[in-house]
mmCIF file of C-alpha atoms in Angstrom:
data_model
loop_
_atom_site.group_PDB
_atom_site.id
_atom_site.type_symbol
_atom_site.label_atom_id
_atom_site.label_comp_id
_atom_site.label_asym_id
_atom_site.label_seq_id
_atom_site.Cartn_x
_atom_site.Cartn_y
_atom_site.Cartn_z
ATOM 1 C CA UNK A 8 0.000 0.000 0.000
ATOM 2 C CA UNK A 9 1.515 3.414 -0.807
ATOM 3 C CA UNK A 10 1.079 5.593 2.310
ATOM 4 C CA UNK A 11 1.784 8.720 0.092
ATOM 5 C CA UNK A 12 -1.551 8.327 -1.479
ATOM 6 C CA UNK A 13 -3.220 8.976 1.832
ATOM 7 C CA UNK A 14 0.021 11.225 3.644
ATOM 8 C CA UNK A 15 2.799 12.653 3.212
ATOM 9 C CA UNK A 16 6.460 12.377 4.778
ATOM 10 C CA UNK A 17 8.901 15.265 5.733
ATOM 11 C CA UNK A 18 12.413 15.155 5.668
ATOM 12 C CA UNK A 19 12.858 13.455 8.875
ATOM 13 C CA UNK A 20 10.572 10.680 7.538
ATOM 14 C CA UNK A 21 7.680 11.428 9.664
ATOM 15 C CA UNK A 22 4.490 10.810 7.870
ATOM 16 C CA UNK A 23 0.964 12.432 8.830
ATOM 17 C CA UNK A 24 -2.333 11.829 7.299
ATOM 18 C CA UNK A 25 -3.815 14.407 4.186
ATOM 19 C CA UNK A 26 -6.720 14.756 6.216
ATOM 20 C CA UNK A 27 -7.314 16.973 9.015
ATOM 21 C CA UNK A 28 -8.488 15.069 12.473
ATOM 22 C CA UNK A 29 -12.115 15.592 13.080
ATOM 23 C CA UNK A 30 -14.134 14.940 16.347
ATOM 24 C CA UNK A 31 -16.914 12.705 16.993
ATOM 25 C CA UNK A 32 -20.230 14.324 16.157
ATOM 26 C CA UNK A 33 -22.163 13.481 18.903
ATOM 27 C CA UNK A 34 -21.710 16.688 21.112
ATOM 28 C CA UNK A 35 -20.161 18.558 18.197
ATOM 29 C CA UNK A 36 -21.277 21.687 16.863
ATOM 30 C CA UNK A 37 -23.148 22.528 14.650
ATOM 31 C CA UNK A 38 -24.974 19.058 15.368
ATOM 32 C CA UNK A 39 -25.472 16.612 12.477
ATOM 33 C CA UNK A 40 -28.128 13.302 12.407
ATOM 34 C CA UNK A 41 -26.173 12.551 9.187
ATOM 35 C CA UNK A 42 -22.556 12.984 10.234
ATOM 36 C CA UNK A 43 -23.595 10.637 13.408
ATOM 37 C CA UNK A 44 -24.885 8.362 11.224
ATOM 38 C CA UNK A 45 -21.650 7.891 9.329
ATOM 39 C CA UNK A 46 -19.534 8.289 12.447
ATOM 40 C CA UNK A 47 -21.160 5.192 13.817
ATOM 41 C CA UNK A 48 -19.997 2.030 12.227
ATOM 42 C CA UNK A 49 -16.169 3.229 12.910
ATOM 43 C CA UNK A 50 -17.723 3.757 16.948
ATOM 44 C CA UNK A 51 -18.461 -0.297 16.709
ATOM 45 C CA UNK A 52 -15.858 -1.526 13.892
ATOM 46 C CA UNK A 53 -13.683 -2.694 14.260
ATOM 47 C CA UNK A 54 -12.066 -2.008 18.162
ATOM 48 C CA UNK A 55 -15.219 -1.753 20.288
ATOM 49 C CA UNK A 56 -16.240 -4.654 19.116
ATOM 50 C CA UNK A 57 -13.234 -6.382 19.381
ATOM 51 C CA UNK A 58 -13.037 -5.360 22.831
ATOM 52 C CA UNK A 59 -16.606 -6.683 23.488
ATOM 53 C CA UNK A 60 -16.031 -9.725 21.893
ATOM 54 C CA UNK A 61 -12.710 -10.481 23.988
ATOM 55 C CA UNK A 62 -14.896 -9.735 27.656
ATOM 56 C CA UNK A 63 -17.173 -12.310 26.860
ATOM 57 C CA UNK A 64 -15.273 -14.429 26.002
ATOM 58 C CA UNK A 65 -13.575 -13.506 29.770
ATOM 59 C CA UNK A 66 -16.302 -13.564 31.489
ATOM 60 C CA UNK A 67 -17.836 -16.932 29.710
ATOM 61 C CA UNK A 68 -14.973 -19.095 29.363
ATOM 62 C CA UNK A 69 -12.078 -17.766 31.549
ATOM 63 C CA UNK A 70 -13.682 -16.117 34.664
ATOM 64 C CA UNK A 71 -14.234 -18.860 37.774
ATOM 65 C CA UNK A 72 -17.492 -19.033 39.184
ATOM 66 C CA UNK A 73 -19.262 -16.843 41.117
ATOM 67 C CA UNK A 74 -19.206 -18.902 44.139
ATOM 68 C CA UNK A 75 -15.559 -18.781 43.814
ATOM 69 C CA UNK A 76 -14.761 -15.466 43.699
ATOM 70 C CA UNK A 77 -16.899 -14.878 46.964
ATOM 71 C CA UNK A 78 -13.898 -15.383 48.726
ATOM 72 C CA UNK A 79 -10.390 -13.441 48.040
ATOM 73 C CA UNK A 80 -7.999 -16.235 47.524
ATOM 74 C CA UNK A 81 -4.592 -16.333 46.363
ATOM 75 C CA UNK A 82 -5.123 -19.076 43.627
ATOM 76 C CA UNK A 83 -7.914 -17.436 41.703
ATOM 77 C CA UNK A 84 -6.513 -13.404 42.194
ATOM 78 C CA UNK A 85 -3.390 -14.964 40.571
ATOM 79 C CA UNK A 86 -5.040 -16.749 37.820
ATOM 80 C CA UNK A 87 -6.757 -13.449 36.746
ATOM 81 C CA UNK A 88 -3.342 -11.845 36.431
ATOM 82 C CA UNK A 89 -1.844 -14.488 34.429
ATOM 83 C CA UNK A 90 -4.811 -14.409 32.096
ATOM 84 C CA UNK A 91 -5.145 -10.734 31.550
ATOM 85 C CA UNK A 92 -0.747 -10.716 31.351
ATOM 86 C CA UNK A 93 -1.307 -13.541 28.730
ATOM 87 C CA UNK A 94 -3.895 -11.408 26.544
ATOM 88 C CA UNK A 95 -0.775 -8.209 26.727
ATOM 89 C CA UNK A 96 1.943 -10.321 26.220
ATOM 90 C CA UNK A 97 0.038 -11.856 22.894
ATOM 91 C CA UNK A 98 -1.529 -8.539 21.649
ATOM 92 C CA UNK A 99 1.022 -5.790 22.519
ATOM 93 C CA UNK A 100 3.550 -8.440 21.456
ATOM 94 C CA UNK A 101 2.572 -9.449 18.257
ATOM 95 C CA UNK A 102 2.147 -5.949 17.384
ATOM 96 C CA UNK A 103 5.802 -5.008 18.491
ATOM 97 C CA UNK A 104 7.097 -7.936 16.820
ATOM 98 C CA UNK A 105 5.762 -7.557 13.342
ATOM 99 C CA UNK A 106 6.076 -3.413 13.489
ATOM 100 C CA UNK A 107 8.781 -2.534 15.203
ATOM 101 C CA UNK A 108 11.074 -5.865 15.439
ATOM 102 C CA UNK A 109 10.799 -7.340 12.245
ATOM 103 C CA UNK A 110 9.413 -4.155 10.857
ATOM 104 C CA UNK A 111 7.246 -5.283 8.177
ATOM 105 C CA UNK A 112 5.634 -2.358 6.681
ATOM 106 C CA UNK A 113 8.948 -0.574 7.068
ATOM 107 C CA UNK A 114 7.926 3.166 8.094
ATOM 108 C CA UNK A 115 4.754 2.788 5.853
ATOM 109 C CA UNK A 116 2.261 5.211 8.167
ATOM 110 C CA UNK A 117 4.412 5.515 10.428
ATOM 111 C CA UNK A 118 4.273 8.591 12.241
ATOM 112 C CA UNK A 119 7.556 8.808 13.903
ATOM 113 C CA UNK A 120 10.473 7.787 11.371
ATOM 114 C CA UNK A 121 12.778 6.864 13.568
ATOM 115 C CA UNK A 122 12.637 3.613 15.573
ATOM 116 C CA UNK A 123 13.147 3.491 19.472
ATOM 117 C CA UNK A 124 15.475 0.818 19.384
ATOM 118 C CA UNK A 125 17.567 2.484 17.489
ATOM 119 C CA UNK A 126 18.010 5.798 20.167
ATOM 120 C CA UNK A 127 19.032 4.383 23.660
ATOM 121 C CA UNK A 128 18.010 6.954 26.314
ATOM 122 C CA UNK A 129 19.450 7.490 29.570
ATOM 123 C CA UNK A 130 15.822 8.520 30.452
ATOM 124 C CA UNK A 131 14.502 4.735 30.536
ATOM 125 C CA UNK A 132 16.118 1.843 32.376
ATOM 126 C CA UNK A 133 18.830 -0.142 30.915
ATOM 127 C CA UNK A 134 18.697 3.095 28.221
ATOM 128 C CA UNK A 135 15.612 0.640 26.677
ATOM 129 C CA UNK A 136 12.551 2.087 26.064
ATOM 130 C CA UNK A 137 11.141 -1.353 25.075
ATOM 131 C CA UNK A 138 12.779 -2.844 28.456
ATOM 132 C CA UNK A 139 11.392 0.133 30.587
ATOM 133 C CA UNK A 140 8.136 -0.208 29.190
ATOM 134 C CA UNK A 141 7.902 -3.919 29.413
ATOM 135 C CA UNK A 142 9.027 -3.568 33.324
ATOM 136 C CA UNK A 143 6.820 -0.516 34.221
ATOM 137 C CA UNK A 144 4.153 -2.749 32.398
ATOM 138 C CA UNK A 145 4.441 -6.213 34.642
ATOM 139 C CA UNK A 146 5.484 -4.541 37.606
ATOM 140 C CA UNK A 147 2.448 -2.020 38.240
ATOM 141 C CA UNK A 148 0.139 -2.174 35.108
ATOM 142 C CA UNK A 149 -1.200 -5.362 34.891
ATOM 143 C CA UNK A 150 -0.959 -6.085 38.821
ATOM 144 C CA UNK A 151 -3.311 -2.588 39.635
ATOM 145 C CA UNK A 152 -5.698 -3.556 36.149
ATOM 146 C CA UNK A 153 -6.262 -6.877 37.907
ATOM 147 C CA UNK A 154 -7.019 -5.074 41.579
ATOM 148 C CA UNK A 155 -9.705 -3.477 39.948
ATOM 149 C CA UNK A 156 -10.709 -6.170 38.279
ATOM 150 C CA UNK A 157 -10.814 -8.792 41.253
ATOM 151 C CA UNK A 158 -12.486 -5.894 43.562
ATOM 152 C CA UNK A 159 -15.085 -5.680 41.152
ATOM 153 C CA UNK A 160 -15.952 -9.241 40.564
ATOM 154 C CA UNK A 161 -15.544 -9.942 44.136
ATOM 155 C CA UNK A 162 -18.269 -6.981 45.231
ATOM 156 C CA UNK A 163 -20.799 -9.004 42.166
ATOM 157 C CA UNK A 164 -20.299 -12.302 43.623
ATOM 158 C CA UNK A 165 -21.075 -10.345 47.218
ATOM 159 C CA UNK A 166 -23.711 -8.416 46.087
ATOM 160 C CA UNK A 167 -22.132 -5.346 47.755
ATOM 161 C CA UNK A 168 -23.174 -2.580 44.763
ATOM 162 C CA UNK A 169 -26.621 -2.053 42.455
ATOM 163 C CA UNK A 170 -25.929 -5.199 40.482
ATOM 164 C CA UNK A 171 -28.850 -6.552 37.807
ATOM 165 C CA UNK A 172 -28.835 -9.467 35.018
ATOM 166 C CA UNK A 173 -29.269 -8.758 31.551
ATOM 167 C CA UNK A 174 -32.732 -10.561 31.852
ATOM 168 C CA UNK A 175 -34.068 -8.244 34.208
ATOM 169 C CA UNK A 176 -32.159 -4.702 32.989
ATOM 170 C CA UNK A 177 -31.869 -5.316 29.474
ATOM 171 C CA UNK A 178 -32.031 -1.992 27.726
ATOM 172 C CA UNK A 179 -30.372 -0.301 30.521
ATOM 173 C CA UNK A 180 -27.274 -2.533 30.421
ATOM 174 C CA UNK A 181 -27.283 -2.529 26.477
ATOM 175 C CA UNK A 182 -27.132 1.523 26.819
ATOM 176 C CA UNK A 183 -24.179 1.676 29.051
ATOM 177 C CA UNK A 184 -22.526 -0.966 27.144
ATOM 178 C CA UNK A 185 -23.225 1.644 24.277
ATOM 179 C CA UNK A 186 -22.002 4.759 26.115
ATOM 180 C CA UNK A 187 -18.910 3.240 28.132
ATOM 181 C CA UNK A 188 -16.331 3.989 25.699
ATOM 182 C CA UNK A 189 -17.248 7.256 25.435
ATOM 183 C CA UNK A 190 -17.558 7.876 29.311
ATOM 184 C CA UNK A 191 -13.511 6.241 29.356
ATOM 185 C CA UNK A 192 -12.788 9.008 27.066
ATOM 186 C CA UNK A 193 -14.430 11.339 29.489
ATOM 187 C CA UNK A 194 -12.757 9.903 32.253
ATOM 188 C CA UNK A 195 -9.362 9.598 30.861
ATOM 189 C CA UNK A 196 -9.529 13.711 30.056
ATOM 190 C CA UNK A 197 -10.098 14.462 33.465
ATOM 191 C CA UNK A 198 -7.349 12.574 34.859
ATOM 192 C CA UNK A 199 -5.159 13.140 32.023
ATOM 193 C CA UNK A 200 -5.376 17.341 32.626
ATOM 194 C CA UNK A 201 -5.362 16.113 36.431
ATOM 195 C CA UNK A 202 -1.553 14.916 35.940
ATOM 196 C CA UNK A 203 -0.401 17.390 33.835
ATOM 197 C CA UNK A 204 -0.783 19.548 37.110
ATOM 198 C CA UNK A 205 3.460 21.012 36.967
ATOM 199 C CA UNK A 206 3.991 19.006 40.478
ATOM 200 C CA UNK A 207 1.940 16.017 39.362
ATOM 201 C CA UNK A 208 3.317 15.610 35.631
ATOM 202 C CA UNK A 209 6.888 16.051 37.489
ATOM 203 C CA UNK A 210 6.603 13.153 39.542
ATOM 204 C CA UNK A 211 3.969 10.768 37.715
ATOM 205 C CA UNK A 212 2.989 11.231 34.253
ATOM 206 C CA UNK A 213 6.508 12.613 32.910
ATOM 207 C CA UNK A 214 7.314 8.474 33.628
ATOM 208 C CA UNK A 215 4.883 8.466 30.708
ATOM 209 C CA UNK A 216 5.847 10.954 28.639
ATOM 210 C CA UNK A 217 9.230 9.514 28.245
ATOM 211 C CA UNK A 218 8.466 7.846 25.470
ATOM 212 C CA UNK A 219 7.893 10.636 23.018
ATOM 213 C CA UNK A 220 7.903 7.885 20.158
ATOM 214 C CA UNK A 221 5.831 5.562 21.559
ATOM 215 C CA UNK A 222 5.376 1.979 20.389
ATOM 216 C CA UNK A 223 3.314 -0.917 21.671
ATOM 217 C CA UNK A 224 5.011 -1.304 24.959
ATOM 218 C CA UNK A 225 4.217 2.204 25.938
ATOM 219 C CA UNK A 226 0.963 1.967 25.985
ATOM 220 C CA UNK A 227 0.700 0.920 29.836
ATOM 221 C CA UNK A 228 3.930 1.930 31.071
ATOM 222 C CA UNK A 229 3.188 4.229 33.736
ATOM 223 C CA UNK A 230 3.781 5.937 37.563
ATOM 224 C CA UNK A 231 1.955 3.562 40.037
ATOM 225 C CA UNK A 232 -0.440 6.570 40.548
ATOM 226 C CA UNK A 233 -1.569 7.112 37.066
ATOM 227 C CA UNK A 234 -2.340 3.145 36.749
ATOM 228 C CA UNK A 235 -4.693 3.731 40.317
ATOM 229 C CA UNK A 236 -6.201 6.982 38.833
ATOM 230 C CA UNK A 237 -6.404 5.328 35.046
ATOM 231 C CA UNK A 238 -8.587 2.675 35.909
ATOM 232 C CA UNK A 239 -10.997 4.228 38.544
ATOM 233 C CA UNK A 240 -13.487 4.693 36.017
ATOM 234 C CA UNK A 241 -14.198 1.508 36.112
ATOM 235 C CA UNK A 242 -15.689 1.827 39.913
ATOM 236 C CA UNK A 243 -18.325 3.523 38.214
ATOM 237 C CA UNK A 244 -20.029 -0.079 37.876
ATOM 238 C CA UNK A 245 -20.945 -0.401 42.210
ATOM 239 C CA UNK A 246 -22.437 2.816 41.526
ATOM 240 C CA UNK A 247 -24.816 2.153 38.715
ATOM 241 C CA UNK A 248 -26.678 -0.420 37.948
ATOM 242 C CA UNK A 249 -24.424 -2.701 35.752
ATOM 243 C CA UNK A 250 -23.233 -6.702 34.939
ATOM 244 C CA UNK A 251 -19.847 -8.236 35.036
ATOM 245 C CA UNK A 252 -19.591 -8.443 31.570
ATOM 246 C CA UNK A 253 -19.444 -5.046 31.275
ATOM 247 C CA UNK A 254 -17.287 -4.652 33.755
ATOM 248 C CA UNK A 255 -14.778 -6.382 31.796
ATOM 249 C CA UNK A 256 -15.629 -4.850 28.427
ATOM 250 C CA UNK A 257 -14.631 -1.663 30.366
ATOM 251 C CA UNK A 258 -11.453 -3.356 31.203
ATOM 252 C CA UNK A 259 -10.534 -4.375 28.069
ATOM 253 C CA UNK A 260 -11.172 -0.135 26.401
ATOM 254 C CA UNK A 261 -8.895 0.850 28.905
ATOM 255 C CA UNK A 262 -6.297 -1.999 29.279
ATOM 256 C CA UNK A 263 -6.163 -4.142 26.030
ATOM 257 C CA UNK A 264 -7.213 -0.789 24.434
ATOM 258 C CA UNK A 265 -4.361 1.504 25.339
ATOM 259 C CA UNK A 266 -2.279 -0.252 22.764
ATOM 260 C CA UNK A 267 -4.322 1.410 19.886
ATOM 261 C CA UNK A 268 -3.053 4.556 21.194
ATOM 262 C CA UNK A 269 -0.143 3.757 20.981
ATOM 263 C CA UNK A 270 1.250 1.876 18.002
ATOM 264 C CA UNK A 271 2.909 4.385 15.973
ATOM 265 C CA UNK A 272 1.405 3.637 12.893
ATOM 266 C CA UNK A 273 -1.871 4.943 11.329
ATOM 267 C CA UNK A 274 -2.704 1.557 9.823
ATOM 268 C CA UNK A 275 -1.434 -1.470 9.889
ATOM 269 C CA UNK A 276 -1.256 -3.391 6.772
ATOM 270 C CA UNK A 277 -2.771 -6.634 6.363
ATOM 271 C CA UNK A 278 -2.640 -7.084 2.545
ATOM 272 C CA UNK A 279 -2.361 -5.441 -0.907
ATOM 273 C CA UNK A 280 -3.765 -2.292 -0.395
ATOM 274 C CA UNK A 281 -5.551 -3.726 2.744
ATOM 275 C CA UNK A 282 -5.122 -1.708 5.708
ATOM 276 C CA UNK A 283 -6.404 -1.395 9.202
ATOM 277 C CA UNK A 284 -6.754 1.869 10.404
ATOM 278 C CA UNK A 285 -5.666 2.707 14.377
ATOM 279 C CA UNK A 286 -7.171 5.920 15.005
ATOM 280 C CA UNK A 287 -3.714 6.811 16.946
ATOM 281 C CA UNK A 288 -3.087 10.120 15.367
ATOM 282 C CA UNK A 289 -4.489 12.183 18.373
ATOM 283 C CA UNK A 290 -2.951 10.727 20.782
ATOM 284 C CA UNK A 291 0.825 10.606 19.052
ATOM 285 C CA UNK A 292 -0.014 14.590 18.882
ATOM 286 C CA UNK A 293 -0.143 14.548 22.551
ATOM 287 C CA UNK A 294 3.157 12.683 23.057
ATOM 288 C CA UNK A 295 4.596 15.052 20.349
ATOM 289 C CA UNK A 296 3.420 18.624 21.769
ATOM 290 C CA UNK A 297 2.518 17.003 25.778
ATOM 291 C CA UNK A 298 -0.221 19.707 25.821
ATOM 292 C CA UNK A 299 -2.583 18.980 22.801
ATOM 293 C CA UNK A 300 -5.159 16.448 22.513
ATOM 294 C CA UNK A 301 -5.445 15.458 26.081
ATOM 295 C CA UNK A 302 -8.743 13.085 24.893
ATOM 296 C CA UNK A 303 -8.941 11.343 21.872
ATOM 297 C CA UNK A 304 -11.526 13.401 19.553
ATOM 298 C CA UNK A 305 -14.883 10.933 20.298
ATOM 299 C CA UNK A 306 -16.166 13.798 22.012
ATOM 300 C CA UNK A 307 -15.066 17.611 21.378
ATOM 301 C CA UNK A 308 -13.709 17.856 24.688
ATOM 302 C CA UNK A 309 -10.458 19.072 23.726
ATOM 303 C CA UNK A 310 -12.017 21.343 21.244
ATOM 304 C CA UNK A 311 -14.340 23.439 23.885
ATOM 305 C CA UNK A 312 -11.064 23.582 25.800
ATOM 306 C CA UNK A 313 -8.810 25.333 23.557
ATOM 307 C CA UNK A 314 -6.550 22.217 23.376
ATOM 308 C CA UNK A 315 -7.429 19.995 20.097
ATOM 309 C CA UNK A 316 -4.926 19.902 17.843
ATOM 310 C CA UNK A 317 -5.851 18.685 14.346
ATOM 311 C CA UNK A 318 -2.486 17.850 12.491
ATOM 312 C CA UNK A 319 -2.770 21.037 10.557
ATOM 313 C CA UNK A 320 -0.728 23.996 9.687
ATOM 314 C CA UNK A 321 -3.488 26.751 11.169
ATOM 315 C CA UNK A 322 -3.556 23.985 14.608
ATOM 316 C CA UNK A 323 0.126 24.188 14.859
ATOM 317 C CA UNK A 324 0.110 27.811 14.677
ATOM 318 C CA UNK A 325 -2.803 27.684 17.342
ATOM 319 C CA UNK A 326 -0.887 26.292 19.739
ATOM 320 C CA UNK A 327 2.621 28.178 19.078
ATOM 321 C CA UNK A 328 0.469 30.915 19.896
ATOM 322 C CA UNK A 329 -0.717 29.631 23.310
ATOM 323 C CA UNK A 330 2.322 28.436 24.441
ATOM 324 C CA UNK A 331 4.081 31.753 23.802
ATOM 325 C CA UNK A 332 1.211 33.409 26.088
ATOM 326 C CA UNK A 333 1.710 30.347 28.390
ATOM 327 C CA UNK A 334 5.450 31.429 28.548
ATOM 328 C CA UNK A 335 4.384 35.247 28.907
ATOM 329 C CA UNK A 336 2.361 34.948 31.627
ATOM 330 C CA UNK A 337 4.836 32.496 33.684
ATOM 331 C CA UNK A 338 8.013 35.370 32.867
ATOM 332 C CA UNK A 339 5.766 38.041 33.949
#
């Protein structure tokens, strides 16, 4: 597939898309039934779904009973956390492997042309970004995702929390399954601005920010306190009425998700001219400029904010602009 039909590449080899980033149209202005209509397949297709289809088959084949998880034991807590490190190592794995380790689409898409591996920084442990990532990953990520996750399960098999069944709360669970990606989005911009706070980003999120290229490995490399304050939204479920399933469905936006932000590459090839596309455009912005695109684009958050950054010429300019007033105001 030629990525110059649909980008183009500067001198560095960094490629961007011809098209400008747009937000979702649901809270966008002025509002459009028609531009909703054609925003919603790419909601579903083909990550949500993917995600929905990997919780059930969680929560049907690989979660234990509910009269085991009634009690916190060791033996089930750590079979959770070898199951959900077995879905990263897989995913986030194959993806490194066939982009950035055998590097089969070359820098096809790729927004960053350079490849971490081939810049050791004293900034990441063993000057690896890969290694620091993987670490940061195993050692925190997975073990606070799975906290969550066993708290949650645990207070369902309990009872502790409004809990219902899909037989008796049908269309209510079906519409939070509907909104949940969008409330992570939500969720994630609060916390996101949260640790950008100067003494907060110091300490926490700059652990993040490290890797300015990211690649798959990034995606959940993190401070210990972002991981606790990423996945709170998902304590949103012993507050409203909701199902286990959904519980890991949220699990799986935020966790198994992360990775889409994160890949480097705005599609990955699967064929002659036979592409999937990641969607990860936004969120490289942020990890280019740190103070753009703190949300993704599903809702205009960013936009109302001052803060959405498009990939264009007149957005660049934007924010040059506000972060020479930014720089102003602190000198002053």
């Amino acid at each position: 597939m030629d990525d110059l039909k649909h980008g183009t590449r500067n001198k560095r080899g960094d490629w961007s898309p011809n098209e400008p980033l747009k937000v979702g149209p649901l809270l966008d202005w002025p509002w459009s039934p028609l531009r909703i209509l054609k925003w919603l397949p790419g909601y579903f297709l083909p990550w949500n779904a993917v995600f929905m289809g990997l919780a059930a088959t969680f929560w049907v084949w690989l979660t234990p009973a509910r009269q085991t998880l009634q009690s916190l034991e060791p033996g089930w807590i750590a079979y959770i956390l070898l199951r959900n490190s077995a879905l990263i190592v897989l995913l986030y794995g194959a993806l490194e492997l066939r982009l950035y380790v055998k590097r089969r689409q070359g820098t096809h898409f790729k927004y960053n042309g350079k490849f971490p591996s081939d810049h050791p920084s004293d900034v990441f442990m063993f000057k690896s970004q890969n290694i620091d990532n993987i670490i940061r990953t195993f050692a925190t990520g997975l073990p606070i995702w799975t906290a969550y996750e066993v708290l949650l399960l645990w207070a369902w098999a309990n009872g502790y929390g409004p809990w219902t069944a899909f037989g008796d709360s049908l269309w209510w669970l079906a519409a939070l399954a509907l909104v949940l990606p969008l409330f992570h989005e939500a969720h994630f911009y609060c916390i996101h601005r949260l640790i950008h706070v100067p003494v907060l980003y110091k300490w926490v999120h700059s652990v993040h920010h490290n890797s300015v290229n990211p690649s798959p490995w990034s995606s959940l490399s993190m401070h210990p306190v972002e991981h606790l304050l990423y996945w709170s939204g998902t304590l949103i479920h012993i507050l409203l009425p909701s199902h286990p399933l959904l519980v890991l469905y949220h699990l799986q936006i935020s966790g198994t998700g992360a990775v889409i932000g994160h890949v480097g590459f705005d599609k990955i090839e699967t064929g002659e001219d036979k592409a999937i596309d990641t969607h990860a455009y936004a969120h490289y912005l942020h990890h280019k400029y740190f103070e753009v695109n703190y949300a993704d684009g599903m809702l205009p958050i960013d936009k109302w904010m001052g803060t959405w950054h498009d990939g264009t010429a007149e957005a660049q300019q934007r924010m040059n602009e506000r972060f020479k007033k930014k720089k102003a105001r602190m000198n002053s």
